[in-house]
Amino acid sequence: MTQSVRTRLSPAERREQLLDLGVRLLATRSLDELSIDLLAEEAGISRGLLYHYFGSKHDFREAVVRRAADDLIAQTAPPVDGEPEERLLVSMAAYLDYVVANYEGYLSLVKGAASGNAALRAIYEEARAALTDRIFREDAGNQILPDTPAVRLVVRGWSAMTEELVLTWKVEPNGVTREELIGILAGSLRPLVEATLLQP
Amino acid sequence: MTQSVRTRLSPAERREQLLDLGVRLLATRSLDELSIDLLAEEAGISRGLLYHYFGSKHDFREAVVRRAADDLIAQTAPPVDGEPEERLLVSMAAYLDYVVANYEGYLSLVKGAASGNAALRAIYEEARAALTDRIFREDAGNQILPDTPAVRLVVRGWSAMTEELVLTWKVEPNGVTREELIGILAGSLRPLVEATLLQP
């Protein structure tokens, strides 16, 4: 049955399906643990076929990480309607849940990007830029976030802070609840920007 | 002349002097570029003697990084007197200047700690913990910073944010001045903590 479904997929569809599987495997594993062998075993197909789809181990990992970054951006999209603060709250809740659900893979991406792996760094930076740009785009007319170099810098810093908060909380929640943390993540942006605009 | 000064130093003093030289070399170099060979050349002594002082290449690098972290903590100590906000401003100015003056070494420590090098990670975490503890200790009676798990978490996040801001600004200041950035670094802590305390 599985076989008959599989054979009806085009090569492009099959590749997408394998990428999805790679992302799922990455949720509970580091990038170093994500191998062609593992994917072959989980997908029930040959290593040779996987090399046909992905070229090399590095290309495969890069493709999986790129897909994971796209998933993160899609899943944290704020709702279309609602007050700005409420929409940011929904987006940050999705971010928190994404990082918690994909902790091992996310952490290994952060580490890989920081350690100077150029391909991972590029994907990480692109994703961060997309998330930051969206923050500015979502603020119609830039009423809350004037688009100045200082505010751009601070939004980037806020982004690094939210990542640190979620990764630390995942390991040591110390009694801080999910709701409290989401409130901190979303509620910190506006005061930070206001404090920035107070600078002469 | 140098030789006669050198011979009057005790082995412990000589080791300290070599560590200082190592920290100076690290200011404009990454950890990977900091070698026993380089130190031997700069200090004008044999590699064998350096191995005698430091044991191994790894022990040498670890000792230099530990010394650099101690320097950072010492140099960013806030003044004893003054209003809390003013003292934080002085401390953050020192932090900014330290990172800018020691950019290559600092960046390689951040990368090394993030990439999972256990020894570097430990030194980095110890330094961050020391800086965070000092923030709470400096706030007499915890008037601005109630010592709760949520505030502890947020101060850690703020610390990650300040690091991101300074490292990004060093590469792309985009017209943001040193004074403006120092104001942002110091002025962001209180609003962040206040926003945290607003969470139910």
JSON list of N, CA and C in Angstrom, two decimals, chain B residues 170-200:
[
{"chain": "B", "resi": 170, "resn": "LYS", "atom": "N", "xyz": [29.38, 46.62, 15.96]},
{"chain": "B", "resi": 170, "resn": "LYS", "atom": "CA", "xyz": [30.80, 46.69, 15.61]},
{"chain": "B", "resi": 170, "resn": "LYS", "atom": "C", "xyz": [31.00, 46.51, 14.10]},
{"chain": "B", "resi": 171, "resn": "VAL", "atom": "N", "xyz": [30.23, 45.63, 13.50]},
{"chain": "B", "resi": 171, "resn": "VAL", "atom": "CA", "xyz": [30.38, 45.33, 12.07]},
{"chain": "B", "resi": 171, "resn": "VAL", "atom": "C", "xyz": [29.57, 46.31, 11.21]},
{"chain": "B", "resi": 172, "resn": "GLU", "atom": "N", "xyz": [28.36, 46.64, 11.67]},
{"chain": "B", "resi": 172, "resn": "GLU", "atom": "CA", "xyz": [27.48, 47.52, 10.89]},
{"chain": "B", "resi": 172, "resn": "GLU", "atom": "C", "xyz": [26.87, 48.58, 11.79]},
{"chain": "B", "resi": 173, "resn": "PRO", "atom": "N", "xyz": [27.60, 49.66, 12.08]},
{"chain": "B", "resi": 173, "resn": "PRO", "atom": "CA", "xyz": [27.03, 50.68, 12.99]},
{"chain": "B", "resi": 173, "resn": "PRO", "atom": "C", "xyz": [25.85, 51.42, 12.36]},
{"chain": "B", "resi": 174, "resn": "ASN", "atom": "N", "xyz": [25.81, 51.50, 11.04]},
{"chain": "B", "resi": 174, "resn": "ASN", "atom": "CA", "xyz": [24.67, 52.15, 10.36]},
{"chain": "B", "resi": 174, "resn": "ASN", "atom": "C", "xyz": [24.34, 53.51, 10.93]},
{"chain": "B", "resi": 175, "resn": "GLY", "atom": "N", "xyz": [25.33, 54.25, 11.36]},
{"chain": "B", "resi": 175, "resn": "GLY", "atom": "CA", "xyz": [25.09, 55.60, 11.84]},
{"chain": "B", "resi": 175, "resn": "GLY", "atom": "C", "xyz": [24.69, 55.70, 13.31]},
{"chain": "B", "resi": 176, "resn": "VAL", "atom": "N", "xyz": [24.49, 54.56, 13.97]},
{"chain": "B", "resi": 176, "resn": "VAL", "atom": "CA", "xyz": [24.19, 54.59, 15.41]},
{"chain": "B", "resi": 176, "resn": "VAL", "atom": "C", "xyz": [25.48, 54.92, 16.14]},
{"chain": "B", "resi": 177, "resn": "THR", "atom": "N", "xyz": [25.47, 55.96, 16.99]},
{"chain": "B", "resi": 177, "resn": "THR", "atom": "CA", "xyz": [26.70, 56.37, 17.66]},
{"chain": "B", "resi": 177, "resn": "THR", "atom": "C", "xyz": [26.98, 55.50, 18.89]},
{"chain": "B", "resi": 178, "resn": "ARG", "atom": "N", "xyz": [28.22, 55.56, 19.35]},
{"chain": "B", "resi": 178, "resn": "ARG", "atom": "CA", "xyz": [28.63, 54.84, 20.55]},
{"chain": "B", "resi": 178, "resn": "ARG", "atom": "C", "xyz": [27.76, 55.27, 21.73]},
{"chain": "B", "resi": 179, "resn": "GLU", "atom": "N", "xyz": [27.52, 56.56, 21.88]},
{"chain": "B", "resi": 179, "resn": "GLU", "atom": "CA", "xyz": [26.74, 57.07, 23.01]},
{"chain": "B", "resi": 179, "resn": "GLU", "atom": "C", "xyz": [25.30, 56.56, 22.95]},
{"chain": "B", "resi": 180, "resn": "GLU", "atom": "N", "xyz": [24.75, 56.57, 21.73]},
{"chain": "B", "resi": 180, "resn": "GLU", "atom": "CA", "xyz": [23.37, 56.10, 21.57]},
{"chain": "B", "resi": 180, "resn": "GLU", "atom": "C", "xyz": [23.28, 54.62, 21.95]},
{"chain": "B", "resi": 181, "resn": "LEU", "atom": "N", "xyz": [24.26, 53.84, 21.49]},
{"chain": "B", "resi": 181, "resn": "LEU", "atom": "CA", "xyz": [24.22, 52.40, 21.78]},
{"chain": "B", "resi": 181, "resn": "LEU", "atom": "C", "xyz": [24.38, 52.15, 23.29]},
{"chain": "B", "resi": 182, "resn": "ILE", "atom": "N", "xyz": [25.27, 52.87, 23.93]},
{"chain": "B", "resi": 182, "resn": "ILE", "atom": "CA", "xyz": [25.45, 52.70, 25.37]},
{"chain": "B", "resi": 182, "resn": "ILE", "atom": "C", "xyz": [24.14, 53.04, 26.10]},
{"chain": "B", "resi": 183, "resn": "GLY", "atom": "N", "xyz": [23.47, 54.10, 25.64]},
{"chain": "B", "resi": 183, "resn": "GLY", "atom": "CA", "xyz": [22.18, 54.46, 26.22]},
{"chain": "B", "resi": 183, "resn": "GLY", "atom": "C", "xyz": [21.15, 53.35, 26.05]},
{"chain": "B", "resi": 184, "resn": "ILE", "atom": "N", "xyz": [21.18, 52.71, 24.88]},
{"chain": "B", "resi": 184, "resn": "ILE", "atom": "CA", "xyz": [20.24, 51.60, 24.62]},
{"chain": "B", "resi": 184, "resn": "ILE", "atom": "C", "xyz": [20.57, 50.41, 25.52]},
{"chain": "B", "resi": 185, "resn": "LEU", "atom": "N", "xyz": [21.85, 50.07, 25.62]},
{"chain": "B", "resi": 185, "resn": "LEU", "atom": "CA", "xyz": [22.26, 48.93, 26.43]},
{"chain": "B", "resi": 185, "resn": "LEU", "atom": "C", "xyz": [21.83, 49.10, 27.88]},
{"chain": "B", "resi": 186, "resn": "ALA", "atom": "N", "xyz": [22.14, 50.28, 28.44]},
{"chain": "B", "resi": 186, "resn": "ALA", "atom": "CA", "xyz": [21.84, 50.51, 29.86]},
{"chain": "B", "resi": 186, "resn": "ALA", "atom": "C", "xyz": [20.36, 50.82, 30.07]},
{"chain": "B", "resi": 187, "resn": "GLY", "atom": "N", "xyz": [19.77, 51.53, 29.11]},
{"chain": "B", "resi": 187, "resn": "GLY", "atom": "CA", "xyz": [18.39, 51.97, 29.29]},
{"chain": "B", "resi": 187, "resn": "GLY", "atom": "C", "xyz": [17.35, 50.89, 29.04]},
{"chain": "B", "resi": 188, "resn": "SER", "atom": "N", "xyz": [17.77, 49.74, 28.51]},
{"chain": "B", "resi": 188, "resn": "SER", "atom": "CA", "xyz": [16.81, 48.70, 28.17]},
{"chain": "B", "resi": 188, "resn": "SER", "atom": "C", "xyz": [16.50, 47.77, 29.35]},
{"chain": "B", "resi": 189, "resn": "LEU", "atom": "N", "xyz": [17.39, 47.74, 30.34]},
{"chain": "B", "resi": 189, "resn": "LEU", "atom": "CA", "xyz": [17.21, 46.75, 31.41]},
{"chain": "B", "resi": 189, "resn": "LEU", "atom": "C", "xyz": [15.95, 47.02, 32.24]},
{"chain": "B", "resi": 190, "resn": "ARG", "atom": "N", "xyz": [15.81, 48.27, 32.68]},
{"chain": "B", "resi": 190, "resn": "ARG", "atom": "CA", "xyz": [14.68, 48.58, 33.55]},
{"chain": "B", "resi": 190, "resn": "ARG", "atom": "C", "xyz": [13.31, 48.38, 32.86]},
{"chain": "B", "resi": 191, "resn": "PRO", "atom": "N", "xyz": [13.13, 48.89, 31.63]},
{"chain": "B", "resi": 191, "resn": "PRO", "atom": "CA", "xyz": [11.84, 48.64, 30.96]},
{"chain": "B", "resi": 191, "resn": "PRO", "atom": "C", "xyz": [11.55, 47.15, 30.77]},
{"chain": "B", "resi": 192, "resn": "LEU", "atom": "N", "xyz": [12.61, 46.37, 30.49]},
{"chain": "B", "resi": 192, "resn": "LEU", "atom": "CA", "xyz": [12.42, 44.93, 30.32]},
{"chain": "B", "resi": 192, "resn": "LEU", "atom": "C", "xyz": [11.94, 44.29, 31.60]},
{"chain": "B", "resi": 193, "resn": "VAL", "atom": "N", "xyz": [12.56, 44.68, 32.71]},
{"chain": "B", "resi": 193, "resn": "VAL", "atom": "CA", "xyz": [12.18, 44.10, 34.00]},
{"chain": "B", "resi": 193, "resn": "VAL", "atom": "C", "xyz": [10.77, 44.54, 34.37]},
{"chain": "B", "resi": 194, "resn": "GLU", "atom": "N", "xyz": [10.45, 45.79, 34.10]},
{"chain": "B", "resi": 194, "resn": "GLU", "atom": "CA", "xyz": [9.10, 46.28, 34.40]},
{"chain": "B", "resi": 194, "resn": "GLU", "atom": "C", "xyz": [8.06, 45.53, 33.57]},
{"chain": "B", "resi": 195, "resn": "ALA", "atom": "N", "xyz": [8.37, 45.30, 32.29]},
{"chain": "B", "resi": 195, "resn": "ALA", "atom": "CA", "xyz": [7.43, 44.55, 31.44]},
{"chain": "B", "resi": 195, "resn": "ALA", "atom": "C", "xyz": [7.27, 43.13, 31.96]},
{"chain": "B", "resi": 196, "resn": "THR", "atom": "N", "xyz": [8.35, 42.57, 32.50]},
{"chain": "B", "resi": 196, "resn": "THR", "atom": "CA", "xyz": [8.30, 41.21, 33.04]},
{"chain": "B", "resi": 196, "resn": "THR", "atom": "C", "xyz": [7.41, 41.15, 34.28]},
{"chain": "B", "resi": 197, "resn": "LEU", "atom": "N", "xyz": [7.53, 42.17, 35.12]},
{"chain": "B", "resi": 197, "resn": "LEU", "atom": "CA", "xyz": [6.76, 42.19, 36.36]},
{"chain": "B", "resi": 197, "resn": "LEU", "atom": "C", "xyz": [5.27, 42.43, 36.10]},
{"chain": "B", "resi": 198, "resn": "LEU", "atom": "N", "xyz": [4.96, 42.95, 34.91]},
{"chain": "B", "resi": 198, "resn": "LEU", "atom": "CA", "xyz": [3.55, 43.16, 34.55]},
{"chain": "B", "resi": 198, "resn": "LEU", "atom": "C", "xyz": [2.85, 41.84, 34.21]},
{"chain": "B", "resi": 199, "resn": "GLN", "atom": "N", "xyz": [3.65, 40.80, 33.91]},
{"chain": "B", "resi": 199, "resn": "GLN", "atom": "CA", "xyz": [3.04, 39.51, 33.52]},
{"chain": "B", "resi": 199, "resn": "GLN", "atom": "C", "xyz": [2.32, 38.91, 34.71]},
{"chain": "B", "resi": 200, "resn": "PRO", "atom": "N", "xyz": [1.10, 38.39, 34.49]},
{"chain": "B", "resi": 200, "resn": "PRO", "atom": "CA", "xyz": [0.34, 37.79, 35.59]},
{"chain": "B", "resi": 200, "resn": "PRO", "atom": "C", "xyz": [1.04, 36.53, 36.12]}
]
